[in-house]
PDB file of C-alpha atoms in Angstrom:
ATOM      1  CA  LEU J  12     -53.435 -27.284  54.505  1.00  0.00           C
ATOM      2  CA  SER J  13     -53.954 -25.225  51.212  1.00  0.00           C
ATOM      3  CA  SER J  14     -50.628 -24.806  49.228  1.00  0.00           C
ATOM      4  CA  PRO J  15     -49.348 -20.825  49.436  1.00  0.00           C
ATOM      5  CA  LEU J  16     -50.205 -19.328  46.035  1.00  0.00           C
ATOM      6  CA  PRO J  17     -47.401 -18.436  43.813  1.00  0.00           C
ATOM      7  CA  LYS J  18     -46.100 -14.757  43.773  1.00  0.00           C
ATOM      8  CA  MET J  19     -46.645 -12.799  40.447  1.00  0.00           C
ATOM      9  CA  VAL J  20     -43.929 -10.223  39.252  1.00  0.00           C
ATOM     10  CA  LYS J  21     -43.980  -6.978  40.343  1.00  0.00           C
ATOM     11  CA  HIS J  22     -44.858  -4.388  37.699  1.00  0.00           C
ATOM     12  CA  ASN J  23     -45.826  -4.455  33.769  1.00  0.00           C
ATOM     13  CA  ASN J  24     -42.662  -6.559  33.067  1.00  0.00           C
ATOM     14  CA  ILE J  25     -42.239  -9.095  29.932  1.00  0.00           C
ATOM     15  CA  ILE J  26     -43.358 -12.448  31.059  1.00  0.00           C
ATOM     16  CA  PRO J  27     -40.620 -14.780  31.472  1.00  0.00           C
ATOM     17  CA  ASN J  28     -39.620 -16.807  28.345  1.00  0.00           C
ATOM     18  CA  GLN J  29     -36.424 -18.337  28.173  1.00  0.00           C
ATOM     19  CA  HIS J  30     -35.398 -19.998  24.606  1.00  0.00           C
ATOM     20  CA  PHE J  31     -33.386 -22.971  25.622  1.00  0.00           C
ATOM     21  CA  ARG J  32     -33.915 -25.113  22.657  1.00  0.00           C
ATOM     22  CA  LYS J  33     -32.537 -23.308  19.797  1.00  0.00           C
ATOM     23  CA  ASP J  34     -30.800 -25.138  17.019  1.00  0.00           C
ATOM     24  CA  TRP J  35     -27.656 -24.227  17.545  1.00  0.00           C
ATOM     25  CA  GLN J  36     -25.881 -26.548  15.649  1.00  0.00           C
ATOM     26  CA  ARG J  37     -27.003 -25.129  12.389  1.00  0.00           C
ATOM     27  CA  TYR J  38     -25.558 -22.084  13.046  1.00  0.00           C
ATOM     28  CA  VAL J  39     -21.841 -23.757  13.782  1.00  0.00           C
ATOM     29  CA  LYS J  40     -19.224 -23.421  10.834  1.00  0.00           C
ATOM     30  CA  THR J  41     -16.497 -25.833  10.492  1.00  0.00           C
ATOM     31  CA  TRP J  42     -13.606 -25.770   8.290  1.00  0.00           C
ATOM     32  CA  PHE J  43     -12.821 -29.392   8.260  1.00  0.00           C
ATOM     33  CA  ASN J  44     -12.158 -29.135   4.055  1.00  0.00           C
ATOM     34  CA  GLN J  45      -9.195 -26.766   5.055  1.00  0.00           C
ATOM     35  CA  PRO J  46      -6.389 -28.910   4.463  1.00  0.00           C
ATOM     36  CA  ALA J  47      -8.041 -30.399   1.225  1.00  0.00           C
ATOM     37  CA  GLN J  48      -8.330 -26.917   0.089  1.00  0.00           C
ATOM     38  CA  LYS J  49      -4.897 -25.964   0.754  1.00  0.00           C
ATOM     39  CA  LYS J  50      -3.659 -28.603  -1.337  1.00  0.00           C
ATOM     40  CA  ILE J  51      -6.151 -27.811  -4.376  1.00  0.00           C
ATOM     41  CA  ARG J  52      -5.127 -24.332  -4.437  1.00  0.00           C
ATOM     42  CA  ARG J  53      -1.064 -25.379  -4.664  1.00  0.00           C
ATOM     43  CA  ASN J  54      -2.345 -27.790  -7.481  1.00  0.00           C
ATOM     44  CA  ARG J  55      -4.241 -24.810  -9.250  1.00  0.00           C
ATOM     45  CA  ARG J  56      -1.023 -22.506  -8.935  1.00  0.00           C
ATOM     46  CA  ILE J  57       1.452 -24.946 -10.127  1.00  0.00           C
ATOM     47  CA  ALA J  58      -1.344 -25.866 -13.235  1.00  0.00           C
ATOM     48  CA  LYS J  59      -1.268 -22.152 -13.968  1.00  0.00           C
ATOM     49  CA  ALA J  60       2.476 -21.794 -13.741  1.00  0.00           C
ATOM     50  CA  LYS J  61       2.943 -24.676 -16.073  1.00  0.00           C
ATOM     51  CA  ALA J  62       0.287 -23.009 -18.522  1.00  0.00           C
ATOM     52  CA  VAL J  63       1.571 -19.819 -18.722  1.00  0.00           C
ATOM     53  CA  ALA J  64       6.001 -20.521 -18.686  1.00  0.00           C
ATOM     54  CA  PRO J  65       7.835 -19.401 -19.030  1.00  0.00           C
ATOM     55  CA  ARG J  66       6.006 -16.235 -18.485  1.00  0.00           C
ATOM     56  CA  PRO J  67       5.546 -14.568 -14.925  1.00  0.00           C
ATOM     57  CA  VAL J  68       2.741 -16.030 -12.988  1.00  0.00           C
ATOM     58  CA  SER J  69       1.636 -12.401 -12.190  1.00  0.00           C
ATOM     59  CA  LEU J  70       1.700  -8.918 -13.972  1.00  0.00           C
ATOM     60  CA  LEU J  71       4.232  -6.431 -13.046  1.00  0.00           C
ATOM     61  CA  ARG J  72       2.242  -3.825 -10.995  1.00  0.00           C
ATOM     62  CA  PRO J  73       3.286  -0.307  -9.626  1.00  0.00           C
ATOM     63  CA  VAL J  74       4.027   0.750  -5.927  1.00  0.00           C
ATOM     64  CA  VAL J  75       1.294   2.878  -4.701  1.00  0.00           C
ATOM     65  CA  ARG J  76       0.727   4.647  -1.311  1.00  0.00           C
ATOM     66  CA  CYS J  77      -2.168   3.389   0.785  1.00  0.00           C
ATOM     67  CA  PRO J  78      -4.939   6.230   1.683  1.00  0.00           C
ATOM     68  CA  THR J  79      -5.885   8.426   4.307  1.00  0.00           C
ATOM     69  CA  VAL J  80      -3.709   9.509   6.975  1.00  0.00           C
ATOM     70  CA  LYS J  81      -3.561   6.739   8.866  1.00  0.00           C
ATOM     71  CA  TYR J  82      -1.896   4.455   6.519  1.00  0.00           C
ATOM     72  CA  ASN J  83      -0.195   6.874   3.931  1.00  0.00           C
ATOM     73  CA  SER J  84       3.079   5.725   5.297  1.00  0.00           C
ATOM     74  CA  LYS J  85       2.687   1.786   3.865  1.00  0.00           C
ATOM     75  CA  VAL J  86       3.137   0.935   0.044  1.00  0.00           C
ATOM     76  CA  ARG J  87       1.506  -1.746  -1.624  1.00  0.00           C
ATOM     77  CA  LEU J  88       0.851  -2.854  -4.845  1.00  0.00           C
ATOM     78  CA  GLY J  89      -1.137  -0.853  -7.128  1.00  0.00           C
ATOM     79  CA  ARG J  90      -3.832  -1.922 -10.143  1.00  0.00           C
ATOM     80  CA  GLY J  91      -1.602  -0.844 -13.129  1.00  0.00           C
ATOM     81  CA  PHE J  92       1.021   1.831 -14.527  1.00  0.00           C
ATOM     82  CA  THR J  93      -0.320   4.925 -16.009  1.00  0.00           C
ATOM     83  CA  LYS J  94       0.262   5.881 -19.530  1.00  0.00           C
ATOM     84  CA  ASP J  95       2.783   8.803 -18.991  1.00  0.00           C
ATOM     85  CA  GLU J  96       5.167   6.031 -16.568  1.00  0.00           C
ATOM     86  CA  LEU J  97       5.243   4.010 -19.582  1.00  0.00           C
ATOM     87  CA  GLN J  98       5.844   6.524 -21.937  1.00  0.00           C
ATOM     88  CA  ALA J  99       8.902   8.051 -19.362  1.00  0.00           C
ATOM     89  CA  ALA J 100      10.246   4.370 -19.396  1.00  0.00           C
ATOM     90  CA  GLY J 101       9.823   4.018 -23.122  1.00  0.00           C
ATOM     91  CA  ILE J 102       7.284   1.507 -23.504  1.00  0.00           C
ATOM     92  CA  LEU J 103       4.253   1.692 -25.320  1.00  0.00           C
ATOM     93  CA  PRO J 104       1.018   1.240 -24.082  1.00  0.00           C
ATOM     94  CA  ARG J 105      -0.533  -1.201 -26.624  1.00  0.00           C
ATOM     95  CA  GLN J 106       2.661  -3.394 -26.147  1.00  0.00           C
ATOM     96  CA  ALA J 107       3.002  -3.209 -22.271  1.00  0.00           C
ATOM     97  CA  LEU J 108       0.187  -6.053 -21.517  1.00  0.00           C
ATOM     98  CA  SER J 109       1.650  -8.010 -24.005  1.00  0.00           C
ATOM     99  CA  ILE J 110       5.086  -8.281 -22.144  1.00  0.00           C
ATOM    100  CA  GLY J 111       3.438  -8.676 -18.393  1.00  0.00           C
ATOM    101  CA  ILE J 112       3.054  -4.984 -17.311  1.00  0.00           C
ATOM    102  CA  ALA J 113      -0.369  -3.911 -16.182  1.00  0.00           C
ATOM    103  CA  ILE J 114      -1.924  -0.626 -17.197  1.00  0.00           C
ATOM    104  CA  ASP J 115      -4.674   1.371 -15.153  1.00  0.00           C
ATOM    105  CA  PRO J 116      -6.377   3.862 -17.561  1.00  0.00           C
ATOM    106  CA  ARG J 117      -8.281   5.725 -14.511  1.00  0.00           C
ATOM    107  CA  ARG J 118      -4.631   6.246 -11.972  1.00  0.00           C
ATOM    108  CA  ARG J 119      -3.410   9.479 -11.836  1.00  0.00           C
ATOM    109  CA  ASN J 120       0.223  10.552 -11.064  1.00  0.00           C
ATOM    110  CA  ARG J 121      -0.047  12.808  -7.576  1.00  0.00           C
ATOM    111  CA  SER J 122       3.643  13.014  -6.606  1.00  0.00           C
ATOM    112  CA  GLN J 123       7.032  13.194  -8.664  1.00  0.00           C
ATOM    113  CA  GLU J 124       8.480  10.958  -6.306  1.00  0.00           C
ATOM    114  CA  GLY J 125       5.868   8.061  -6.879  1.00  0.00           C
ATOM    115  CA  PHE J 126       6.137   9.004 -10.498  1.00  0.00           C
ATOM    116  CA  ASP J 127       9.799   8.416 -10.377  1.00  0.00           C
ATOM    117  CA  ALA J 128       9.787   5.420  -8.493  1.00  0.00           C
ATOM    118  CA  ASN J 129       7.673   3.577 -10.733  1.00  0.00           C
ATOM    119  CA  VAL J 130       9.723   4.608 -14.039  1.00  0.00           C
ATOM    120  CA  ARG J 131      12.940   3.240 -12.269  1.00  0.00           C
ATOM    121  CA  ARG J 132      10.682   0.063 -11.464  1.00  0.00           C
ATOM    122  CA  LEU J 133       9.561   0.018 -15.156  1.00  0.00           C
ATOM    123  CA  LYS J 134      13.496   0.495 -16.183  1.00  0.00           C
ATOM    124  CA  GLU J 135      14.643  -2.518 -13.806  1.00  0.00           C
ATOM    125  CA  TYR J 136      11.727  -4.757 -15.004  1.00  0.00           C
ATOM    126  CA  LYS J 137      13.183  -3.864 -18.710  1.00  0.00           C
ATOM    127  CA  GLN J 138      16.637  -4.780 -18.196  1.00  0.00           C
ATOM    128  CA  ARG J 139      15.331  -8.171 -16.501  1.00  0.00           C
ATOM    129  CA  LEU J 140      13.051  -8.785 -19.436  1.00  0.00           C
ATOM    130  CA  VAL J 141      13.448 -11.925 -21.397  1.00  0.00           C
ATOM    131  CA  ILE J 142      11.594 -12.099 -25.064  1.00  0.00           C
ATOM    132  CA  PHE J 143      11.235 -15.199 -26.484  1.00  0.00           C
ATOM    133  CA  PRO J 144      10.579 -15.797 -30.369  1.00  0.00           C
ATOM    134  CA  LYS J 145       7.313 -17.103 -31.696  1.00  0.00           C
ATOM    135  CA  LYS J 146       8.997 -19.212 -33.892  1.00  0.00           C
ATOM    136  CA  SER J 147      12.699 -20.727 -32.861  1.00  0.00           C
ATOM    137  CA  SER J 148      13.632 -20.738 -36.264  1.00  0.00           C
ATOM    138  CA  VAL J 149      12.633 -17.457 -36.949  1.00  0.00           C
ATOM    139  CA  ARG J 150      14.193 -14.316 -35.222  1.00  0.00           C
ATOM    140  CA  LYS J 151      12.626 -10.829 -35.056  1.00  0.00           C
ATOM    141  CA  LYS J 152      13.972  -7.299 -33.891  1.00  0.00           C
ATOM    142  CA  GLY J 153      13.445  -6.883 -29.899  1.00  0.00           C
ATOM    143  CA  ASP J 154      13.848 -10.999 -29.115  1.00  0.00           C
ATOM    144  CA  SER J 155      16.372 -12.072 -26.740  1.00  0.00           C
ATOM    145  CA  SER J 156      19.759 -13.664 -27.512  1.00  0.00           C
ATOM    146  CA  PRO J 157      20.328 -17.624 -27.253  1.00  0.00           C
ATOM    147  CA  ALA J 158      22.360 -17.122 -24.278  1.00  0.00           C
ATOM    148  CA  GLU J 159      19.672 -15.188 -22.348  1.00  0.00           C
ATOM    149  CA  LEU J 160      16.741 -17.771 -23.089  1.00  0.00           C
ATOM    150  CA  ALA J 161      19.211 -20.561 -21.692  1.00  0.00           C
ATOM    151  CA  LYS J 162      19.390 -18.413 -18.326  1.00  0.00           C
ATOM    152  CA  ALA J 163      15.813 -17.429 -18.164  1.00  0.00           C
ATOM    153  CA  GLN J 164      13.893 -18.539 -15.377  1.00  0.00           C
ATOM    154  CA  GLN J 165      10.141 -18.217 -14.537  1.00  0.00           C
ATOM    155  CA  VAL J 166       8.781 -16.406 -11.754  1.00  0.00           C
ATOM    156  CA  PHE J 167       6.363 -17.330  -9.293  1.00  0.00           C
ATOM    157  CA  ASP J 168       5.941 -14.809  -6.813  1.00  0.00           C
ATOM    158  CA  ARG J 169       3.088 -12.571  -6.950  1.00  0.00           C
ATOM    159  CA  GLU J 170       5.331  -9.426  -6.430  1.00  0.00           C
ATOM    160  CA  VAL J 171       7.528  -9.756  -9.914  1.00  0.00           C
ATOM    161  CA  ILE J 172      10.225  -7.251  -8.069  1.00  0.00           C
ATOM    162  CA  PRO J 173       9.783  -6.975  -4.715  1.00  0.00           C
ATOM    163  CA  VAL J 174       8.284  -3.840  -3.247  1.00  0.00           C
ATOM    164  CA  LYS J 175      10.858  -2.670  -1.183  1.00  0.00           C
ATOM    165  CA  ARG J 176       9.175  -1.646   2.554  1.00  0.00           C
ATOM    166  CA  THR J 177      10.962  -0.112   5.095  1.00  0.00           C
ATOM    167  CA  THR J 178      10.542   0.287   8.763  1.00  0.00           C
ATOM    168  CA  ALA J 179       9.162   3.182  10.085  1.00  0.00           C
ATOM    169  CA  HIS J 180      10.456   2.755  13.800  1.00  0.00           C
ATOM    170  CA  PRO J 181      14.309   3.309  14.239  1.00  0.00           C
ATOM    171  CA  PRO J 182      16.422   0.658  16.182  1.00  0.00           C
ATOM    172  CA  PRO J 183      16.854   1.991  19.907  1.00  0.00           C
ATOM    173  CA  ARG J 184      20.039   3.711  20.707  1.00  0.00           C
ATOM    174  CA  GLU J 185      21.183   5.702  23.511  1.00  0.00           C
ATOM    175  CA  ILE J 186      19.710   9.333  24.438  1.00  0.00           C
ATOM    176  CA  THR J 187      22.604  12.162  23.661  1.00  0.00           C
ATOM    177  CA  ASP J 188      23.586  14.593  26.163  1.00  0.00           C
ATOM    178  CA  GLU J 189      22.698  17.555  23.882  1.00  0.00           C
ATOM    179  CA  GLU J 190      19.237  15.581  23.760  1.00  0.00           C
ATOM    180  CA  ARG J 191      18.543  15.598  27.453  1.00  0.00           C
ATOM    181  CA  GLU J 192      19.655  19.315  27.721  1.00  0.00           C
ATOM    182  CA  MET J 193      17.150  20.473  25.112  1.00  0.00           C
ATOM    183  CA  SER J 194      13.636  21.561  25.908  1.00  0.00           C
ATOM    184  CA  VAL J 195      11.043  19.792  23.739  1.00  0.00           C
ATOM    185  CA  PHE J 196       8.232  21.680  24.710  1.00  0.00           C
ATOM    186  CA  GLY J 197      10.180  25.002  24.253  1.00  0.00           C
ATOM    187  CA  LYS J 198      11.195  24.214  20.538  1.00  0.00           C
ATOM    188  CA  GLN J 199       7.476  23.262  19.581  1.00  0.00           C
ATOM    189  CA  ARG J 200       6.437  26.513  21.177  1.00  0.00           C
ATOM    190  CA  TRP J 201       9.091  28.722  19.475  1.00  0.00           C
ATOM    191  CA  ALA J 202       8.167  26.992  16.081  1.00  0.00           C
ATOM    192  CA  LEU J 203       4.357  27.571  16.502  1.00  0.00           C
ATOM    193  CA  THR J 204       5.406  31.331  17.306  1.00  0.00           C
ATOM    194  CA  ASP J 205       7.591  31.293  14.071  1.00  0.00           C
ATOM    195  CA  GLU J 206       4.853  30.129  12.012  1.00  0.00           C
ATOM    196  CA  LYS J 207       2.046  32.343  13.799  1.00  0.00           C
ATOM    197  CA  MET J 208       4.272  35.591  13.273  1.00  0.00           C
ATOM    198  CA  TRP J 209       6.203  34.924  10.036  1.00  0.00           C
ATOM    199  CA  GLY J 210       3.358  37.479   7.796  1.00  0.00           C
ATOM    200  CA  ILE J 211       3.679  40.141  10.362  1.00  0.00           C
ATOM    201  CA  ARG J 212       7.497  40.183  10.929  1.00  0.00           C
ATOM    202  CA  GLU J 213       8.264  40.193   7.248  1.00  0.00           C
ATOM    203  CA  LYS J 214       5.740  43.412   7.059  1.00  0.00           C
ATOM    204  CA  ARG J 215       7.713  44.574   9.803  1.00  0.00           C
ATOM    205  CA  GLN J 216      11.226  44.283   8.045  1.00  0.00           C
ATOM    206  CA  LYS J 217       9.761  45.446   5.010  1.00  0.00           C
ATOM    207  CA  GLU J 218       8.611  48.705   6.735  1.00  0.00           C
ATOM    208  CA  LYS J 219      11.834  49.126   8.266  1.00  0.00           C
ATOM    209  CA  GLU J 220      13.378  49.081   4.615  1.00  0.00           C
ATOM    210  CA  GLU J 221      11.214  51.498   3.274  1.00  0.00           C
ATOM    211  CA  LYS J 222      11.595  54.019   6.270  1.00  0.00           C
ATOM    212  CA  ALA J 223      15.593  53.536   6.007  1.00  0.00           C
ATOM    213  CA  ARG J 224      15.530  54.247   2.354  1.00  0.00           C
ATOM    214  CA  ASN J 225      13.053  57.351   2.756  1.00  0.00           C
ATOM    215  CA  ALA J 226      15.531  58.747   5.731  1.00  0.00           C
ATOM    216  CA  LYS J 227      18.375  58.585   2.880  1.00  0.00           C
ATOM    217  CA  LYS J 228      16.405  60.698   0.599  1.00  0.00           C
TER     218      LYS J 228
END
């Protein structure tokens, strides 16, 4: 007996062509050097700290808000201070970089609150700042006293002055009786109505006062 003929695929489909011999090892990424790189980065940080000592390892940077509505509740370090912020804190822009303060000529102050916070940050830095003389034998105006020099410590952190980050979520608490009785939906509806009607109500009030004045005449 002859063997049955193999069945052909139906319709105009692609011919089966499975790829089971790909060189997958070539695309695998390994991280066996991770512990060694960690040690190398640590040694580099130590070497940098020794090279710039007794100055801080990083520059002082401003506190800024993250962009977009999604992230603007969070604060982070910016690139540098504006000239207006430096002038308000009593620091010359040309002197700022020499005492470890970063400058960003492109940044603009968009809010008074952010401007005041960065000015306070600069003033706090000035109070903590210890300026060493170029020569120990020659002291110039603005150099710190010998007692301050003896107490000076190098700052190794990336944030020279830590940024105060507040959590947006309040701690859990019990619901009060007033909150249980209050209708949040009704309060929202009244707020929307007030927002929509304030101009009409103001116009009506003015017309009412004008009629009252005309009636007296």
